[in-house]
Amino acid sequence: MTSTGRPEGTLFINGQWVAPAGDASEPVVNPATEAVLATVPVGTDADCNAAIAAAREAFDHGPWPIMPGAERADLMTRFWDALDKRHGDIVDLVIAETGAPRPLAEGLHFQTSMDHLAFFAAAARWNPVESLPIDVTPKPTGGKLLGGGVQVHEPFGVVTGITPFNFPFFIDVAKIGPAMATGNTVVLKPSPFTPLEAFVLAEAAAEAGIPDGVLNVITGGTDVGRRLTTDPRVDMVTFTGSDTVGAAVSEQASASIKKVLLELGGKSALIVRRDADLESAAQFAVGQYTLQAGQGCSLCTRHLVDEAVKAEFLDLMEAYTRQLQLGDPAEVTTTMGPLIRESQRTRVSDYVDAARQQGARVVTGGQRPKGLDRGFFYEPTIVTDVGHGWPVAQEEIFGPVAVVHGFRTDDEAVAVANDSEFGLSGAIFSADSGTAYEMALRIRTGGVAINGGSGRMNSWAPFGGNKRSGIGREYGLEGVREYTQTKVITFNAG
Ligand code: NAD
């Protein structure tokens, strides 16, 4: 029988809340207050083994992969309902765990994730059978054979989902939603910094009557991640995180030839042409480099501005930055929260200090904010007069730091935008939308927003990156199909 309501210190395996095999645990810390929110188990090899076995059993012998899509869709809709009932708890958890200000936690973290989950539930109804063109082949005995065929889109099997700290509910949903909708079974491992939303997902799955073993949740860090990406019983790994760990995951999964989906880091460029609406562009720029305290994969953190308007643009950016209210995200007035941990704050300040030493000009920010002694806060920081090859301009900092470069021609702007190991997103502001579109086509990324165009988070829009930003897409038809493999069945139509 499936249980709901998580007893402390347990993991979710085969529809049950079970005590972990080991006794190691670690605290989950509120990054704004440094208070300990909870203590969660560090999963062991034995726990991974049990979770993978449960997912394997639920795939190989359970009803989930073979039940009609409409039935799976109904169960996923009940899953959605169970989460919706927990709306307030989930938003509070996101605020406490990630440091997201309330409007961001309500909007992108919760509501957009729920929209995505509704999309995935609907996708479970999509007919996975497609007709192929008729085939006419000469028979050796004379005459011709009329062949027909279909292609079907089948689940991979056992999928392990490994997620980062910055958008835990959102990315956990991005993994389990399409995997479950298409009939796979899942073992989810959230970041050790932000594991609690995954437990809420497990509670909701149990309440909704999702069959045992379809969703399992294990907490832990690198060791658990390594186990979930190497076990031969796992068919597919879906990973979101840094490019370095993504490369390790790819290598770990290769020995047993698993399908790997990688959503990795970014260092995306915003291009501001001289004919742009500078106020809108500067507002967008500040929103980009400070959302979730700059801890977002697809944020534009390199701002390339036509030299003719760069000084004015910097003034506007500085003015909008000064309007931000740093503080505890639980306060309604707060518009920017903390970084996730002290180690991340040190990393951010090291990049800014190194750039300063190399001769960069820090326009604003560049230190810990005064008066915020607890919590891992860092001032929103704009840096300019920076070489394109400097670490601050090339590496993903994952903090509230914008690097502003000048450019003279569109070709130069496109070349600098492409001068990156990453290729996740990008943006262009210009009154000449046709030219902006042509420039967007030349930027090697998974998406470009023109004049603040939204829609990248639309459930129908495939999301993902080029180069070191990843392999594969999430959302949309393409994203759902990532969790399936194609089989062709032919028949004699004569
Ligand atoms: P991270 O790479 O440090 O960790 C991600 C996950 O991998 C964690 O759950 C971690 O425990 C696990 N892990 C660590 N070592 C592992 C190993 N050897 N094998 C398997 N799993 C392992 O990332 P993070 O610091 O939590 O998150 C920030 C990164 O995530 C940034 O680079 C950001 O750009 C990226 N990100 C990308 C997207 C996207 O959609 N492209 C979205 C959000 C975040």
Coordinates of C-alpha atoms and ligand atoms in Angstrom, one line a residue:
M1 CA 0.0 0.0 0.0
T2 CA 1.2 3.5 -0.8
S3 CA 1.9 5.9 2.0
T4 CA 1.5 9.7 2.0
G5 CA 3.1 12.1 4.5
R6 CA 6.8 11.8 4.9
P7 CA 8.2 10.6 8.2
E8 CA 11.4 12.6 9.0
G9 CA 14.6 11.0 7.8
T10 CA 13.1 8.8 5.1
L11 CA 13.5 8.3 1.4
F12 CA 10.7 7.5 -1.1
I13 CA 11.2 4.0 -2.6
N14 CA 8.6 1.8 -4.2
G15 CA 5.7 3.9 -3.0
Q16 CA 6.9 3.8 0.7
W17 CA 8.7 6.1 3.0
V18 CA 11.7 4.0 4.1
A19 CA 14.6 4.5 6.5
P20 CA 17.9 4.8 4.6
A21 CA 20.3 2.0 4.8
G22 CA 23.0 4.3 6.3
D23 CA 22.9 6.8 9.1
A24 CA 24.6 9.8 7.4
S25 CA 22.5 12.9 7.0
E26 CA 23.1 16.6 6.1
P27 CA 21.4 19.9 7.0
V28 CA 19.3 21.9 4.5
V29 CA 20.1 25.6 5.2
N30 CA 18.1 28.7 4.5
P31 CA 20.5 30.9 2.6
A32 CA 19.0 34.1 3.8
T33 CA 19.1 33.4 7.5
E34 CA 21.6 30.5 7.7
A35 CA 19.0 28.6 9.8
V36 CA 18.7 24.9 9.4
L37 CA 15.4 24.1 7.7
A38 CA 15.6 20.3 7.9
T39 CA 18.1 17.4 8.0
V40 CA 17.9 14.9 5.2
P41 CA 19.5 11.5 4.7
V42 CA 22.5 10.9 2.5
G43 CA 21.4 8.0 0.4
T44 CA 23.7 4.9 0.2
D45 CA 24.5 2.4 -2.5
A46 CA 21.9 0.1 -1.0
D47 CA 19.2 2.8 -1.2
C48 CA 20.1 3.5 -4.9
N49 CA 20.0 -0.2 -5.5
A50 CA 16.5 -0.5 -4.0
A51 CA 15.2 2.6 -5.8
I52 CA 16.5 1.4 -9.2
A53 CA 15.1 -2.1 -8.6
A54 CA 11.7 -0.6 -7.7
A55 CA 11.7 1.6 -10.9
R56 CA 12.9 -1.5 -12.9
E57 CA 10.1 -3.6 -11.5
A58 CA 7.5 -0.9 -12.1
F59 CA 8.6 -0.6 -15.7
D60 CA 9.1 -4.3 -16.5
H61 CA 6.0 -5.7 -14.8
G62 CA 3.9 -2.7 -13.8
P63 CA 0.9 -1.2 -15.5
W64 CA 2.6 2.2 -16.0
P65 CA 4.3 1.8 -19.4
I66 CA 1.5 -0.1 -21.0
M67 CA -1.6 1.6 -19.6
P68 CA -3.5 3.7 -22.2
G69 CA -2.1 7.2 -22.4
A70 CA -5.5 8.7 -21.3
E71 CA -5.3 6.7 -18.0
R72 CA -1.8 7.9 -17.4
A73 CA -2.9 11.5 -18.2
D74 CA -5.7 11.2 -15.6
L75 CA -3.3 10.0 -12.9
M76 CA -0.9 12.8 -13.8
T77 CA -3.8 15.3 -13.6
R78 CA -4.5 14.0 -10.1
F79 CA -0.9 14.4 -9.3
W80 CA -1.2 18.1 -10.5
D81 CA -4.2 18.5 -8.3
A82 CA -2.4 17.1 -5.2
L83 CA 0.4 19.6 -5.8
D84 CA -1.9 22.5 -6.4
K85 CA -3.5 21.9 -3.0
R86 CA 0.0 22.4 -1.6
H87 CA 0.6 25.7 -3.5
G88 CA 1.3 27.8 -0.4
D89 CA 3.6 25.2 1.2
I90 CA 5.6 24.8 -2.0
V91 CA 6.1 28.5 -2.5
D92 CA 7.2 28.9 1.2
L93 CA 9.6 26.0 0.7
V94 CA 11.1 27.5 -2.5
I95 CA 11.6 30.8 -0.7
A96 CA 13.2 29.3 2.3
E97 CA 15.4 26.8 0.4
T98 CA 16.5 28.8 -2.6
G99 CA 16.3 32.5 -1.5
A100 CA 13.9 33.4 -4.3
P101 CA 11.8 36.5 -3.6
R102 CA 8.1 35.8 -3.2
P103 CA 6.9 37.0 -6.7
L104 CA 9.6 34.9 -8.3
A105 CA 8.7 31.9 -6.2
E106 CA 5.0 32.3 -7.0
G107 CA 5.5 32.9 -10.7
L108 CA 8.4 31.1 -12.3
H109 CA 9.1 28.6 -9.6
F110 CA 5.5 27.5 -8.9
Q111 CA 3.0 28.7 -11.5
T112 CA 5.2 28.1 -14.6
S113 CA 6.2 24.6 -13.2
M114 CA 2.5 23.8 -12.8
D115 CA 1.8 25.0 -16.3
H116 CA 4.5 22.7 -17.5
L117 CA 3.2 19.8 -15.5
A118 CA -0.3 20.3 -17.0
F119 CA 1.3 20.2 -20.5
F120 CA 3.1 17.0 -19.7
A121 CA -0.1 15.4 -18.3
A122 CA -1.8 16.4 -21.6
A123 CA 1.1 14.9 -23.6
A124 CA 0.4 11.5 -22.0
R125 CA -2.7 11.5 -24.3
W126 CA -0.7 12.1 -27.5
N127 CA -1.1 9.1 -29.8
P128 CA 2.4 7.6 -30.0
V129 CA 1.6 5.7 -33.3
E130 CA 2.3 7.4 -36.6
S131 CA 1.7 5.9 -40.1
L132 CA 4.6 5.7 -42.5
P133 CA 4.3 6.1 -46.3
I134 CA 3.2 3.0 -48.2
D135 CA 6.1 1.0 -49.6
V136 CA 6.0 -0.9 -52.9
T137 CA 8.7 -3.6 -53.4
P138 CA 9.3 -6.0 -56.3
K139 CA 8.7 -9.6 -55.2
P140 CA 11.4 -12.2 -56.3
T141 CA 8.6 -14.3 -57.6
G142 CA 7.2 -11.5 -59.7
G143 CA 4.7 -8.8 -59.0
K144 CA 5.0 -6.3 -56.3
L145 CA 4.4 -6.3 -52.5
L146 CA 2.5 -3.6 -50.9
G147 CA 4.0 -2.8 -47.5
G148 CA 2.6 -0.6 -44.8
G149 CA 4.1 0.5 -41.5
V150 CA 3.9 2.6 -38.4
Q151 CA 6.4 4.1 -36.1
V152 CA 5.6 4.0 -32.4
H153 CA 7.3 6.1 -29.6
E154 CA 8.0 4.0 -26.6
P155 CA 9.4 4.9 -23.2
F156 CA 13.1 4.2 -22.6
G157 CA 12.5 2.4 -19.3
V158 CA 14.1 3.5 -16.1
V159 CA 15.1 7.2 -16.1
T160 CA 17.3 8.8 -13.5
G161 CA 16.8 12.5 -13.0
I162 CA 19.5 14.6 -11.4
T163 CA 18.8 18.2 -10.6
P164 CA 20.6 21.4 -9.5
F165 CA 19.9 23.8 -6.6
N166 CA 18.6 27.0 -8.3
F167 CA 15.1 26.0 -9.4
P168 CA 14.4 22.8 -7.6
F169 CA 10.6 22.4 -8.0
F170 CA 10.8 23.7 -11.6
I171 CA 13.5 21.4 -12.7
D172 CA 12.3 18.4 -10.8
V173 CA 9.0 18.8 -12.7
A174 CA 10.9 19.2 -16.0
K175 CA 12.5 15.8 -15.4
I176 CA 9.8 13.7 -13.9
G177 CA 6.9 15.3 -15.9
P178 CA 7.9 14.2 -19.5
A179 CA 9.5 11.0 -18.2
M180 CA 6.4 9.8 -16.4
A181 CA 4.0 11.1 -19.1
T182 CA 5.6 8.9 -21.7
G183 CA 5.5 5.8 -19.6
N184 CA 9.0 5.7 -18.0
T185 CA 9.7 5.1 -14.4
V186 CA 11.9 7.5 -12.5
V187 CA 14.5 7.8 -9.7
L188 CA 14.9 11.5 -8.9
K189 CA 18.0 12.9 -7.1
P190 CA 17.7 16.6 -6.2
S191 CA 20.6 18.8 -5.2
P192 CA 21.7 18.4 -1.6
F193 CA 21.2 22.1 -1.1
T194 CA 17.5 22.0 -2.1
P195 CA 16.1 18.5 -1.7
L196 CA 12.8 19.2 0.0
E197 CA 10.5 19.9 -3.0
A198 CA 11.3 16.5 -4.3
F199 CA 9.8 15.0 -1.2
V200 CA 6.6 17.0 -1.7
L201 CA 6.5 15.7 -5.3
A202 CA 6.7 12.2 -3.9
E203 CA 4.0 12.8 -1.4
A204 CA 1.7 14.2 -4.1
A205 CA 2.4 11.2 -6.4
A206 CA 1.5 8.9 -3.6
E207 CA -1.7 10.8 -2.9
A208 CA -2.6 10.8 -6.6
G209 CA -2.3 7.0 -6.8
I210 CA 0.6 6.9 -9.1
P211 CA 1.6 3.2 -9.0
D212 CA 4.4 2.2 -6.6
G213 CA 7.9 2.4 -8.1
V214 CA 7.0 4.9 -10.8
L215 CA 8.6 7.8 -8.9
N216 CA 11.3 7.2 -6.4
V217 CA 13.3 10.0 -4.6
I218 CA 16.8 9.5 -3.2
T219 CA 18.8 12.3 -1.5
G220 CA 22.6 12.6 -1.5
G221 CA 25.4 14.1 -3.6
T222 CA 28.1 12.9 -5.9
D223 CA 28.2 9.3 -4.8
V224 CA 24.4 8.8 -5.3
G225 CA 24.6 10.7 -8.6
R226 CA 27.4 8.5 -9.8
R227 CA 25.5 5.4 -8.9
L228 CA 22.4 6.5 -10.6
T229 CA 24.3 7.3 -13.8
T230 CA 26.3 4.0 -14.0
D231 CA 23.9 1.3 -13.0
P232 CA 23.3 -0.9 -16.0
R233 CA 19.6 -1.2 -15.1
V234 CA 19.1 2.5 -15.9
D235 CA 18.2 3.3 -19.5
M236 CA 18.3 7.1 -19.6
V237 CA 19.8 9.9 -17.5
T238 CA 18.3 13.3 -17.6
F239 CA 20.6 15.8 -16.0
T240 CA 20.5 19.5 -15.3
G241 CA 23.6 21.2 -13.7
S242 CA 27.0 22.6 -14.5
D243 CA 29.0 21.8 -17.6
T244 CA 31.7 20.1 -15.6
V245 CA 29.4 17.7 -13.8
G246 CA 27.5 17.3 -17.1
A247 CA 30.7 16.1 -18.7
A248 CA 31.3 13.6 -15.8
V249 CA 27.7 12.3 -16.1
S250 CA 28.1 11.8 -19.8
E251 CA 31.3 9.8 -19.2
Q252 CA 29.8 7.8 -16.3
A253 CA 26.7 6.9 -18.4
S254 CA 28.7 5.9 -21.5
A255 CA 30.0 2.5 -20.4
S256 CA 26.5 1.1 -20.3
I257 CA 25.3 3.1 -23.4
K258 CA 22.5 5.1 -21.8
K259 CA 20.6 7.9 -23.5
V260 CA 21.8 11.2 -21.8
L261 CA 19.9 14.5 -21.8
L262 CA 22.1 17.4 -20.6
E263 CA 20.8 20.9 -19.7
L264 CA 24.0 22.7 -18.6
G265 CA 25.3 26.2 -17.9
G266 CA 25.4 29.4 -19.9
K267 CA 27.1 32.8 -20.3
S268 CA 24.5 34.3 -22.6
A269 CA 24.8 37.6 -24.5
L270 CA 22.4 40.5 -24.6
I271 CA 23.0 42.8 -27.7
V272 CA 21.8 46.4 -27.5
R273 CA 22.0 48.2 -30.9
R274 CA 22.2 52.0 -30.9
D275 CA 18.5 52.2 -32.2
A276 CA 17.2 50.2 -29.2
D277 CA 14.7 51.5 -26.6
L278 CA 17.5 51.9 -24.0
E279 CA 15.1 52.1 -21.0
S280 CA 13.5 48.8 -21.9
A281 CA 16.9 47.2 -22.7
A282 CA 18.5 48.4 -19.4
Q283 CA 15.5 47.2 -17.4
F284 CA 15.7 43.8 -19.1
A285 CA 19.5 43.7 -18.6
V286 CA 19.1 44.3 -14.8
G287 CA 16.3 41.7 -14.6
Q288 CA 18.5 39.2 -16.3
Y289 CA 21.6 39.5 -14.2
T290 CA 19.8 39.7 -10.9
L291 CA 17.0 37.2 -11.2
Q292 CA 17.5 34.5 -8.5
A293 CA 20.6 36.5 -7.5
G294 CA 22.0 35.7 -11.0
Q295 CA 21.8 31.9 -10.3
G296 CA 20.0 31.1 -13.6
C297 CA 21.4 29.1 -16.5
S298 CA 19.7 31.0 -19.3
L299 CA 20.2 34.6 -17.9
C300 CA 22.1 37.1 -20.1
T301 CA 25.1 38.1 -18.1
R302 CA 27.3 39.5 -20.9
H303 CA 25.8 42.8 -22.2
L304 CA 27.1 44.0 -25.5
V305 CA 26.2 47.6 -26.1
D306 CA 26.8 49.8 -29.1
E307 CA 29.7 52.2 -28.2
A308 CA 27.5 55.1 -29.2
V309 CA 25.0 54.5 -26.4
K310 CA 27.2 52.5 -23.9
A311 CA 27.6 55.4 -21.4
E312 CA 23.9 56.2 -21.3
F313 CA 23.1 52.5 -21.1
L314 CA 25.4 52.0 -18.1
D315 CA 23.8 55.0 -16.3
L316 CA 20.4 53.4 -16.8
M317 CA 21.6 50.0 -15.7
E318 CA 23.1 51.5 -12.6
A319 CA 19.9 53.4 -11.8
Y320 CA 17.7 50.3 -12.2
T321 CA 20.2 48.3 -10.1
R322 CA 20.0 50.8 -7.3
Q323 CA 16.2 50.3 -7.1
L324 CA 16.7 46.7 -6.1
Q325 CA 15.9 45.8 -2.5
L326 CA 18.2 43.1 -1.1
G327 CA 17.2 41.1 1.9
D328 CA 15.3 38.2 3.3
P329 CA 13.1 36.9 0.4
A330 CA 10.4 36.2 2.9
E331 CA 9.8 40.0 3.2
V332 CA 7.4 41.3 0.6
T333 CA 9.6 44.3 -0.2
T334 CA 12.6 42.2 -1.2
T335 CA 13.4 42.0 -4.9
M336 CA 16.8 40.2 -4.7
G337 CA 17.7 37.4 -2.3
P338 CA 21.0 35.7 -1.4
L339 CA 23.3 33.3 -3.1
I340 CA 22.9 29.7 -2.2
R341 CA 25.9 29.2 0.1
E342 CA 29.0 30.9 1.4
S343 CA 31.1 29.0 -1.1
Q344 CA 29.1 30.5 -3.9
R345 CA 29.4 34.0 -2.5
T346 CA 33.2 33.5 -2.3
R347 CA 33.3 32.3 -5.9
V348 CA 31.4 35.4 -7.1
S349 CA 33.5 37.8 -5.1
D350 CA 36.7 36.1 -6.4
Y351 CA 35.7 36.7 -10.0
V352 CA 34.9 40.4 -9.3
D353 CA 38.1 40.9 -7.3
A354 CA 40.2 39.2 -10.1
A355 CA 38.6 41.4 -12.7
R356 CA 39.3 44.5 -10.6
Q357 CA 42.9 43.5 -10.4
Q358 CA 43.1 43.0 -14.1
G359 CA 42.0 46.6 -14.6
A360 CA 38.2 46.3 -14.9
R361 CA 35.9 49.2 -13.7
V362 CA 33.3 48.2 -11.2
V363 CA 30.4 50.5 -12.0
T364 CA 28.3 49.5 -9.0
G365 CA 28.4 46.7 -6.3
G366 CA 31.4 44.5 -6.0
Q367 CA 31.1 43.6 -2.3
R368 CA 28.9 42.2 0.5
P369 CA 26.0 44.5 1.2
K370 CA 26.3 46.5 4.4
G371 CA 23.8 45.7 7.2
L372 CA 23.1 42.1 6.0
D373 CA 25.3 40.2 8.3
R374 CA 23.5 36.9 8.1
G375 CA 22.8 35.1 4.9
F376 CA 24.9 34.8 1.7
F377 CA 24.2 38.1 0.1
Y378 CA 26.3 39.9 -2.5
E379 CA 25.6 43.2 -4.1
P380 CA 24.4 43.3 -7.7
T381 CA 27.5 44.2 -9.6
I382 CA 28.2 45.8 -13.0
V383 CA 31.7 45.4 -14.4
T384 CA 33.0 47.1 -17.6
D385 CA 36.3 47.8 -19.4
V386 CA 36.9 44.0 -19.5
G387 CA 38.7 41.9 -22.1
H388 CA 36.5 39.4 -23.9
G389 CA 38.9 36.5 -22.9
W390 CA 39.0 37.3 -19.1
P391 CA 37.5 34.7 -16.8
V392 CA 34.8 37.2 -15.7
A393 CA 33.7 37.5 -19.3
Q394 CA 33.9 33.8 -20.3
E395 CA 33.1 31.7 -17.3
E396 CA 29.7 31.1 -15.7
I397 CA 29.8 33.0 -12.4
F398 CA 26.3 32.1 -11.3
G399 CA 25.9 35.3 -9.2
P400 CA 24.6 38.8 -9.7
V401 CA 27.4 40.0 -12.0
A402 CA 26.9 41.7 -15.4
V403 CA 29.8 42.3 -17.7
V404 CA 29.3 45.2 -20.2
H405 CA 31.3 45.4 -23.4
G406 CA 31.1 48.0 -26.2
F407 CA 30.9 47.1 -29.9
R408 CA 30.9 49.1 -33.2
T409 CA 29.3 46.8 -35.8
D410 CA 26.6 44.2 -35.9
D411 CA 29.2 41.7 -37.1
E412 CA 31.4 42.4 -34.1
A413 CA 28.4 42.0 -31.7
V414 CA 27.5 38.6 -33.2
A415 CA 31.2 37.5 -33.1
V416 CA 31.5 38.5 -29.5
A417 CA 28.2 36.8 -28.6
N418 CA 29.5 33.6 -30.3
D419 CA 32.9 33.9 -28.5
S420 CA 31.8 31.6 -25.7
E421 CA 32.0 27.9 -24.9
F422 CA 28.3 28.1 -24.0
G423 CA 25.3 28.6 -26.1
L424 CA 22.1 28.6 -24.1
S425 CA 20.2 31.8 -24.8
G426 CA 20.6 35.4 -25.9
A427 CA 18.7 38.6 -26.5
I428 CA 18.8 41.5 -28.9
F429 CA 17.2 45.0 -28.5
S430 CA 16.7 47.0 -31.6
A431 CA 14.1 49.2 -33.3
D432 CA 15.0 47.3 -36.5
S433 CA 13.4 43.9 -35.8
G434 CA 14.2 42.4 -39.2
T435 CA 17.9 43.0 -38.6
A436 CA 17.6 41.7 -35.1
Y437 CA 16.0 38.6 -36.4
E438 CA 18.8 38.1 -39.0
M439 CA 21.4 38.5 -36.2
A440 CA 19.5 36.0 -34.0
L441 CA 19.8 33.4 -36.7
R442 CA 23.6 33.9 -36.6
I443 CA 24.0 33.4 -32.8
R444 CA 24.8 29.8 -31.8
T445 CA 22.4 29.3 -29.0
G446 CA 19.3 27.4 -28.2
G447 CA 17.1 30.6 -28.1
V448 CA 17.2 34.4 -28.6
A449 CA 14.7 36.9 -27.3
I450 CA 14.1 40.0 -29.4
N451 CA 13.1 43.2 -27.7
G452 CA 12.3 41.4 -24.4
G453 CA 10.1 38.8 -26.2
S454 CA 8.9 36.3 -23.7
G455 CA 7.9 32.8 -24.5
R456 CA 11.1 30.8 -23.8
M457 CA 9.2 29.3 -20.8
N458 CA 6.2 28.4 -22.9
S459 CA 5.5 24.7 -22.5
W460 CA 5.4 24.3 -26.3
A461 CA 8.8 25.9 -26.8
P462 CA 11.7 23.5 -26.8
F463 CA 14.4 24.7 -24.4
G464 CA 18.0 23.7 -24.3
G465 CA 21.5 24.7 -25.4
N466 CA 24.3 24.3 -27.9
K467 CA 28.0 23.8 -27.3
R468 CA 28.8 23.3 -23.6
S469 CA 25.3 24.3 -22.6
G470 CA 24.0 20.8 -23.3
I471 CA 22.6 18.1 -25.5
G472 CA 18.9 17.8 -26.2
R473 CA 15.8 19.8 -25.5
E474 CA 13.1 20.0 -22.8
Y475 CA 9.4 21.0 -23.3
G476 CA 7.5 21.1 -26.5
L477 CA 6.9 18.1 -28.7
E478 CA 10.7 17.7 -29.1
G479 CA 11.3 17.7 -25.4
V480 CA 8.7 15.1 -24.7
R481 CA 10.0 12.9 -27.5
E482 CA 13.5 12.9 -25.8
Y483 CA 12.0 10.5 -23.3
T484 CA 10.9 8.0 -26.0
Q485 CA 12.6 5.9 -28.6
T486 CA 11.2 5.0 -31.9
K487 CA 10.2 1.5 -33.1
V488 CA 9.1 0.8 -36.7
I489 CA 6.5 -2.0 -37.2
T490 CA 5.9 -3.0 -40.8
F491 CA 3.2 -5.2 -42.2
N492 CA 2.1 -6.7 -45.5
A493 CA -0.7 -4.5 -46.7
G494 CA -1.5 -6.7 -49.7
Ligands
NAD1 P1 26.1 20.9 -10.2 O1 26.5 20.5 -11.5 O2 27.1 21.2 -9.2 O3 25.1 19.7 -9.5 C1 24.0 19.3 -10.2 C2 23.6 17.9 -9.6 O4 24.6 17.0 -9.9 C3 23.4 17.9 -8.1 O5 22.3 17.2 -7.8 C4 24.7 17.1 -7.7 O6 24.6 16.5 -6.4 C5 24.9 16.2 -8.8 N1 26.2 15.6 -9.0 C6 27.4 16.1 -8.7 N2 28.4 15.3 -9.1 C7 27.8 14.3 -9.8 C8 28.3 13.2 -10.5 N3 29.6 12.9 -10.6 N4 27.4 12.3 -11.1 C9 26.1 12.6 -11.0 N5 25.6 13.6 -10.3 C10 26.4 14.5 -9.7 O7 25.1 22.1 -10.4 P2 24.5 23.1 -9.3 O8 25.6 23.9 -8.8 O9 23.6 22.4 -8.4 O10 23.6 24.1 -10.3 C11 24.1 25.1 -11.0 C12 24.4 24.7 -12.5 O11 23.2 24.2 -13.1 C13 24.8 25.9 -13.3 O12 25.9 25.6 -14.1 C14 23.5 26.2 -14.1 O13 23.8 26.9 -15.3 C15 23.0 24.8 -14.4 N6 21.6 24.8 -14.7 C16 21.2 24.6 -16.0 C17 19.9 24.7 -16.4 C18 19.5 24.4 -17.8 O14 18.3 24.1 -18.0 N7 20.4 24.4 -18.8 C19 18.9 25.0 -15.5 C20 19.3 25.3 -14.2 C21 20.7 25.2 -13.8

